[in-house]
Coordinates of C-alpha atoms in Angstrom, one line a residue:
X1 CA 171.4 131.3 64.8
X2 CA 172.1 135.0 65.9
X3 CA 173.9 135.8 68.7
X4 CA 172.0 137.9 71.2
X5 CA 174.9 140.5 71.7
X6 CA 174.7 141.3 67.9
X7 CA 170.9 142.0 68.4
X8 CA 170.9 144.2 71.2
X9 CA 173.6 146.7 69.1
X10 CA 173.1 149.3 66.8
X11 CA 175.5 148.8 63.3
X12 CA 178.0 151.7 63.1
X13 CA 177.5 154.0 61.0
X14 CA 173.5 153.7 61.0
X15 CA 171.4 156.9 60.6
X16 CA 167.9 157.5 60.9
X17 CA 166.4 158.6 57.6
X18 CA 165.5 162.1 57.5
X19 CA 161.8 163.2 57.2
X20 CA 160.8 164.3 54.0
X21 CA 157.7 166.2 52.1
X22 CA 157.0 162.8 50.5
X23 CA 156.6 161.1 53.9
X24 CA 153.2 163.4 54.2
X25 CA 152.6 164.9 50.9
X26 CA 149.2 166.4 52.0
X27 CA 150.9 168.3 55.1
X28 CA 148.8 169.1 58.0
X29 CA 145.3 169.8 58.6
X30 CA 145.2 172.3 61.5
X31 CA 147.9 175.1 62.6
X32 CA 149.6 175.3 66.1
X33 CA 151.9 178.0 67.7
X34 CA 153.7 178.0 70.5
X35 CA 154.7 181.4 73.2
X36 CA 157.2 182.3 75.3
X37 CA 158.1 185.2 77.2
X38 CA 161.4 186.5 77.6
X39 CA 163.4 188.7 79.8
X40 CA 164.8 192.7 79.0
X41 CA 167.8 192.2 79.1
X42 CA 168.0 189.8 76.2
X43 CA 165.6 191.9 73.9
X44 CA 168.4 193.6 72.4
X45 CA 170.6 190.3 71.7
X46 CA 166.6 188.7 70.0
X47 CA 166.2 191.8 67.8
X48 CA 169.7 191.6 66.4
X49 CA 169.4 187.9 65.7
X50 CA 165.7 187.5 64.8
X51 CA 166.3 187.4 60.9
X52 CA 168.6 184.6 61.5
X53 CA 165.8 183.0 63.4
X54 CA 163.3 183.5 60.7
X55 CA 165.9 182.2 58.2
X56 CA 166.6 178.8 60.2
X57 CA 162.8 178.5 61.1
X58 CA 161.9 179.3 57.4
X59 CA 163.6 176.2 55.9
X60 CA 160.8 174.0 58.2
X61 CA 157.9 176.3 56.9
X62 CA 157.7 177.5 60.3
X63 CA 156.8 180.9 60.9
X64 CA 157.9 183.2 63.6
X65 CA 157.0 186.5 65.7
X66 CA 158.9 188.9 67.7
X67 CA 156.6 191.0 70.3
X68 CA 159.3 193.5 72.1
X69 CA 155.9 195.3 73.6
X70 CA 154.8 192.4 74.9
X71 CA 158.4 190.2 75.2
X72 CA 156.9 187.4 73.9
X73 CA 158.0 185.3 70.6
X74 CA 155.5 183.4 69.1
X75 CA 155.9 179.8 66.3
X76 CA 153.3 179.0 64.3
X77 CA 152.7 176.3 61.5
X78 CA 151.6 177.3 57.4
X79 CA 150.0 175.3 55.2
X80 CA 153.3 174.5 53.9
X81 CA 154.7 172.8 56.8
X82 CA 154.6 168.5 56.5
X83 CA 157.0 167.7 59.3
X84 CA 154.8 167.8 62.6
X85 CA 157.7 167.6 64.9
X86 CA 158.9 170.8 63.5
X87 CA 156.4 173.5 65.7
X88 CA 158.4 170.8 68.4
X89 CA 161.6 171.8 67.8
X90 CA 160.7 175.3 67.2
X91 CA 159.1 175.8 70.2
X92 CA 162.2 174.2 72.0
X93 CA 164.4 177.0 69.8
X94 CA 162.7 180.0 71.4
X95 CA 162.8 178.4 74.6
X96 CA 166.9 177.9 74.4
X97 CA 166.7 181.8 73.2
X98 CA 164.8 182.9 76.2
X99 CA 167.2 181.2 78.4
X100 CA 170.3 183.2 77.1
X101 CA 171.5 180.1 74.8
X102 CA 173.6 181.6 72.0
X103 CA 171.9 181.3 68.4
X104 CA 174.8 179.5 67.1
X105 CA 174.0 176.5 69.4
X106 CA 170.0 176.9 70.1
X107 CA 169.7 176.2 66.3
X108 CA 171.2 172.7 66.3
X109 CA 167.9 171.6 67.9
X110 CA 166.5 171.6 64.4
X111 CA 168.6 168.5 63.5
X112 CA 167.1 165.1 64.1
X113 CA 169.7 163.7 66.4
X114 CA 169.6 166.6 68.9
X115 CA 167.3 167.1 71.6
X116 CA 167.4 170.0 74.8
X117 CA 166.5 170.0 78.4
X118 CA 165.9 172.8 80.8
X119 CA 166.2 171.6 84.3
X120 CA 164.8 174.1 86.8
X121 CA 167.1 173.6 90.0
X122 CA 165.7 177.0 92.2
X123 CA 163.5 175.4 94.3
X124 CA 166.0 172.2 95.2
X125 CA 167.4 173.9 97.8
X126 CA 166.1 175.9 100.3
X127 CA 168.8 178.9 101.6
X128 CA 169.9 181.1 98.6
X129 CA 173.6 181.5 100.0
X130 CA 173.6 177.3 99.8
X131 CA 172.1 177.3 96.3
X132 CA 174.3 180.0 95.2
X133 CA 177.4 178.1 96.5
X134 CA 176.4 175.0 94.8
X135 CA 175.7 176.5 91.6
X136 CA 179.2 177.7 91.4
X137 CA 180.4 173.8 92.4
X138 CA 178.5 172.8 88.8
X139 CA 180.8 175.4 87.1
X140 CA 184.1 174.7 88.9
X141 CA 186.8 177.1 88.9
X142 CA 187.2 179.2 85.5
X143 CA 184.2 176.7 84.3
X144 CA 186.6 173.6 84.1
X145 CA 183.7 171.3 85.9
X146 CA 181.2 172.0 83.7
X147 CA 184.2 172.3 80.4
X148 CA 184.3 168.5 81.4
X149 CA 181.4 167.7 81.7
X150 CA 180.6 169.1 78.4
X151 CA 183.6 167.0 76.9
X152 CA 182.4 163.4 78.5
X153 CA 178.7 164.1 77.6
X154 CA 178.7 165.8 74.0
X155 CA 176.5 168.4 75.3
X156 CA 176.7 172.4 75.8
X157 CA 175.4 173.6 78.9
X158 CA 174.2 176.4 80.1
X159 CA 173.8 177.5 83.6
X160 CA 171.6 180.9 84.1
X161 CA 169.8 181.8 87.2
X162 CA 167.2 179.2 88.7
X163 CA 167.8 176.6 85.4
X164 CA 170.4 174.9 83.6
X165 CA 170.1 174.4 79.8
X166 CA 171.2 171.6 77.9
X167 CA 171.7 170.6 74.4
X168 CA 172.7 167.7 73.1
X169 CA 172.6 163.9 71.9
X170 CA 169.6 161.9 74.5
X171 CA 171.8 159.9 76.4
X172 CA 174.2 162.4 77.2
X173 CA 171.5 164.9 78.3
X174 CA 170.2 162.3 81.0
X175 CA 173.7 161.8 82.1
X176 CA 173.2 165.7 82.6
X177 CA 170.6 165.8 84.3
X178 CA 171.7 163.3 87.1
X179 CA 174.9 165.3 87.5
X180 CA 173.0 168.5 87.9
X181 CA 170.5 167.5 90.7
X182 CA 173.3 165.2 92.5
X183 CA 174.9 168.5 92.9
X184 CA 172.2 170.2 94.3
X185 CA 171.9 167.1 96.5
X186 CA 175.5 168.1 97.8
X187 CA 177.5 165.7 95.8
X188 CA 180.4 167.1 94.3
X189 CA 180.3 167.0 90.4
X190 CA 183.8 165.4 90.4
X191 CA 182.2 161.5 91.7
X192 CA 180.0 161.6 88.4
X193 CA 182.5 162.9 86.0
X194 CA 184.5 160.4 87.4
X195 CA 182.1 157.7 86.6
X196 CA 181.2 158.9 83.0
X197 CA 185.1 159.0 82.7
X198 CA 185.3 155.1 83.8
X199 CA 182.2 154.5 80.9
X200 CA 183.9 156.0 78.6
X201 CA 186.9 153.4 78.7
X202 CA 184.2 150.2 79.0
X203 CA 182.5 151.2 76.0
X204 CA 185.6 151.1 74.2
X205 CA 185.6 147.3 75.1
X206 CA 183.3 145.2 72.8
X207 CA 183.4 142.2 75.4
X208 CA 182.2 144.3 78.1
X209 CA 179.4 145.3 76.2
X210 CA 177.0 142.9 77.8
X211 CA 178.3 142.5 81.2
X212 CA 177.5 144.7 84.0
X213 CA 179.8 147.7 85.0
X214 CA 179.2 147.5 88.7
X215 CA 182.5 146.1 89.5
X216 CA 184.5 148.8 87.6
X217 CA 182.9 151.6 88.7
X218 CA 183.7 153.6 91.8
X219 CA 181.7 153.8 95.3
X220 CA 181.6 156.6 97.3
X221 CA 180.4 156.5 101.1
X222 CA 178.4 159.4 101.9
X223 CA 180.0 160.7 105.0
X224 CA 178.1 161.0 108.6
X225 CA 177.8 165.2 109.5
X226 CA 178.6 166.1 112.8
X227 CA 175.4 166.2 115.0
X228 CA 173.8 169.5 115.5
X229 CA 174.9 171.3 119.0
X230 CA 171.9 171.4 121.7
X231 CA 171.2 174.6 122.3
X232 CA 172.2 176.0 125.7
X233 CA 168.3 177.1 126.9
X234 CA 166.0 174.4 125.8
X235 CA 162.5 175.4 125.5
X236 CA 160.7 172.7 127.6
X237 CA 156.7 172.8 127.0
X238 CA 154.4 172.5 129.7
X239 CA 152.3 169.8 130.2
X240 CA 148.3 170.4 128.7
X241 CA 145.7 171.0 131.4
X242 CA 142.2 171.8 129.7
X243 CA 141.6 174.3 132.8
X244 CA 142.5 177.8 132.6
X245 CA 145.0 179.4 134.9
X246 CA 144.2 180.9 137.9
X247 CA 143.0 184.2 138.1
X248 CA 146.0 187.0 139.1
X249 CA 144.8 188.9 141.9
X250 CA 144.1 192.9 141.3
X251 CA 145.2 195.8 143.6
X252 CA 142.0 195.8 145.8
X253 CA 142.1 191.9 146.3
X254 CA 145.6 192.6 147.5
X255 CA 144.5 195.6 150.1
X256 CA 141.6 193.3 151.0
X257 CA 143.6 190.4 152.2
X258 CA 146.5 193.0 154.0
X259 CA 143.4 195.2 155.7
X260 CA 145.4 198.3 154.1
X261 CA 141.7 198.8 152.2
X262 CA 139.9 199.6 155.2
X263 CA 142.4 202.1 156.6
X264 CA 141.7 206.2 155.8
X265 CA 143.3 208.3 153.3
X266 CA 145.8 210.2 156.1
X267 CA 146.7 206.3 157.7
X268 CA 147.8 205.0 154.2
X269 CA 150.1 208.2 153.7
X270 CA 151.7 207.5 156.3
X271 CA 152.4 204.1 156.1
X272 CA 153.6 204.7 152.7
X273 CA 156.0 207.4 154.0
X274 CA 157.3 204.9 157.0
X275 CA 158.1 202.2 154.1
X276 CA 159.7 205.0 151.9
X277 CA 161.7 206.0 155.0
X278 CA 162.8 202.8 156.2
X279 CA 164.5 202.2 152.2
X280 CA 166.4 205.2 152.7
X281 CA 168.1 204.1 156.2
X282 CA 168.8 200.9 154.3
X283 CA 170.2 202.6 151.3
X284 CA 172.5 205.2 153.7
X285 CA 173.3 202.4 155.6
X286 CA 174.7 200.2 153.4
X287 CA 176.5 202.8 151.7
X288 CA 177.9 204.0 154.9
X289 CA 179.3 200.6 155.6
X290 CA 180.9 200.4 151.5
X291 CA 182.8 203.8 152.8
X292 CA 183.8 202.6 156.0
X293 CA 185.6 199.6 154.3
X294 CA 188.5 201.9 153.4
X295 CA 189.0 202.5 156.7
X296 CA 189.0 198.9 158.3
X297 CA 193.3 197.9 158.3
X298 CA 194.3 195.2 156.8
X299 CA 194.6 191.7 158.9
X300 CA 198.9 191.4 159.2
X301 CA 200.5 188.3 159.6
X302 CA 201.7 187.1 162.6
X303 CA 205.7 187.5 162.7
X304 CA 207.6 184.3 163.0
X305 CA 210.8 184.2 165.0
X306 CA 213.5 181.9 163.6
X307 CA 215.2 180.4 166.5
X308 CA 219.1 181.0 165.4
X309 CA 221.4 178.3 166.1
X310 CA 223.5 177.5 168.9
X311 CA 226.6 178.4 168.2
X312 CA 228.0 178.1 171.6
X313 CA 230.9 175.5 172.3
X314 CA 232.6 174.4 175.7
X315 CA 236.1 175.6 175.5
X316 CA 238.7 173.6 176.8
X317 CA 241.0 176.4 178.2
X318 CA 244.3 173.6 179.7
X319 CA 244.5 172.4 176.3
X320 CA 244.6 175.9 175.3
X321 CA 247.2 176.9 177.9
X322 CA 249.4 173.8 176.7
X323 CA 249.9 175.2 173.0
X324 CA 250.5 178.6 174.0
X325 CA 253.9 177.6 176.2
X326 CA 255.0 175.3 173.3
X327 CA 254.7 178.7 171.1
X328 CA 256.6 180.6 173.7
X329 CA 259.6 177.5 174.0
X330 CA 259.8 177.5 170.4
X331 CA 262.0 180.3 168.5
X332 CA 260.1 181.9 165.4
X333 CA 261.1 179.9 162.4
X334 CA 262.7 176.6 163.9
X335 CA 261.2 173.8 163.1
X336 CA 259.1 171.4 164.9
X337 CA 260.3 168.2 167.1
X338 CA 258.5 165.8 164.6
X339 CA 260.0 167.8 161.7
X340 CA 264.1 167.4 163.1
X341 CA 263.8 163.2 163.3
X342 CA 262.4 163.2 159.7
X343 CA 265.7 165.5 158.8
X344 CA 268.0 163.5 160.7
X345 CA 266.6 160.4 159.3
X346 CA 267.5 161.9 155.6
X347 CA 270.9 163.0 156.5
X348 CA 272.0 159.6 157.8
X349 CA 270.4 157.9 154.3
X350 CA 272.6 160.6 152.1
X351 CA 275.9 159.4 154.4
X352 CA 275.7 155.5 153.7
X353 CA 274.8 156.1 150.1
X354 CA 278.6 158.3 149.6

């Protein structure tokens, strides 16, 4: 009996055999070619690093064209060629090439365990200062994001203009893939990278290998937007009514109904003079009445008078009388009658005490 887990595994170590001429000794039958166009300003990078190109491209019996009149390259197959996955690959080469991926890494898509993917991410979002904006979120300051997300994935990336370019083993470029549109989605890269980080540790785990990850990994709540602010002036339509709207009436309809149409030539000057004259009186008179406002005095307060306070006492003039003839009895600097007992009364406690 064979455990299931064993099954399900791939040995370590394993590698796919390589395709070789005697795998299809006879070669193929009919020749292909693939085209791409390219931009200018990477025709001078392309002519410097075409031989290289033809060198790489030659080993696969692949040939290949360089059109700078056109800006076009061009793959085609020879008789020679017996791997039919090669015009594949090479078609995939000068698509890397045409997206500004350096030769150095747009040649490793002619190894076996290396595939690419261009994911076009222009028309995911609709204003260009929001795609620009999250196109710089995917690089991260001084590129760190995206360094990271090279490390966790095994894959270079490239981001240039409307795509992003990836190169790299097959699992690793889906987990790519599903970072880069999530992003254009307005999820920040960081939630994913930390996820692949989590994924990373599990796999390390051989009894974790068949249980699900659910539990370990991280979930993050998308958070509710604040609603849109109404507009101050709302635009209410009218209700449909399959009749027109009424005719406006025209200058002569107007005279008609007022009977000014019927009067002469010398009558309606007139009356247009009288109305004329009557605006002006209005006019002078209310700008008479704006001048004469300098003129009107202001309205004053009325003045309150603070009732003062009686201050005026009934005077007992015996009483006064009474301490004016003690004054005149007593000398100036003898001392009262009250003032002599408490003396006396001092002297006679001095005496017993001797």
């Amino acid at each position: 009996a064979v455990d299931e887990s064993e099954l399900l595994t791939v040995p370590d170590g394993w590698k796919e055999p390589a395709f070789t001429r005697e795998d299809n000794p006879k070669g193929l039958l009919e020749e292909s070619s693939f085209a791409t166009l390219f931009p200018k300003y990477r025709e001078a990078y392309l002519k410097e690093c075409w031989p290289l190109v033809q060198k790489a491209l030659g080993e696969h019996y692949v040939n290949a064209a360089l059109d700078l009149i056109e800006g076009s390259m061009t793959v085609t197959t020879t008789k020679k060629t017996f791997d039919p996955y090669a015009i594949i690959r090479a078609r995939d080469l000068i698509k890397l090439l045409a997206r500004s991926v350096p030769f150095e890494q747009a040649v490793r898509i002619l190894q076996d365990d290396v595939a690419c993917d261009i994911i076009k991410i222009g028309s995911l979002v609709r204003k260009r200062e929001t795609f620009i904006k999250r196109r710089a979120r995917l690089l991260g300051p001084k590129g760190s994001t995206l360094k990271a997300l090279e490390l966790l994935t095994n894959c270079y990336i490239m981001v240039q203009g409307n795509t992003v370019s990836a190169l790299g083993p097959f699992s690793g470029l889906k987990e790519v893939r599903k970072v880069v549109l999530d992003t254009m989605k307005n999820i920040h890269p960081i939630y994913n990278i930390k996820t692949l980080m989590i994924k990373r540790e599990l796999a390390k785990d051989p009894e974790l290998r068949t249980q699900s990850w659910e539990r370990f990994l991280p979930k993050f709540k998308r958070k509710n937007l604040k609603k849109r602010k109404e507009p101050k002036k709302k635009n209410t339509k009218k209700e449909y009514t399959p009749f027109p709207p009424p005719q406006p009436e025209s200058q002569i309809d107007k005279e008609l109904a007022s009977g000014e149409y019927f009067l002469k030539e010398r009558q309606k000057k007139r009356k247009k003079m009288e109305e004329i004259k009557a605006k002006q009186a209005d006019a002078i008179k209310r700008r008479q009445e704006e001048r004469n406002k300098a003129f009107i005095p202001p309205k004053e307060k009325p003045v309150v008078k603070t009732k003062k306070a009686s201050t005026e006492k009934k005077i007992d003039i015996e009483a006064i009388k009474e301490k004016v003839k003690n004054a005149k009895k007593k000398k100036l600097g003898a001392l009262s009658e009250e003032e002599v007992k408490l003396k006396m009364a001092a002297d006679e406690k001095k005496k017993k005490k001797k």
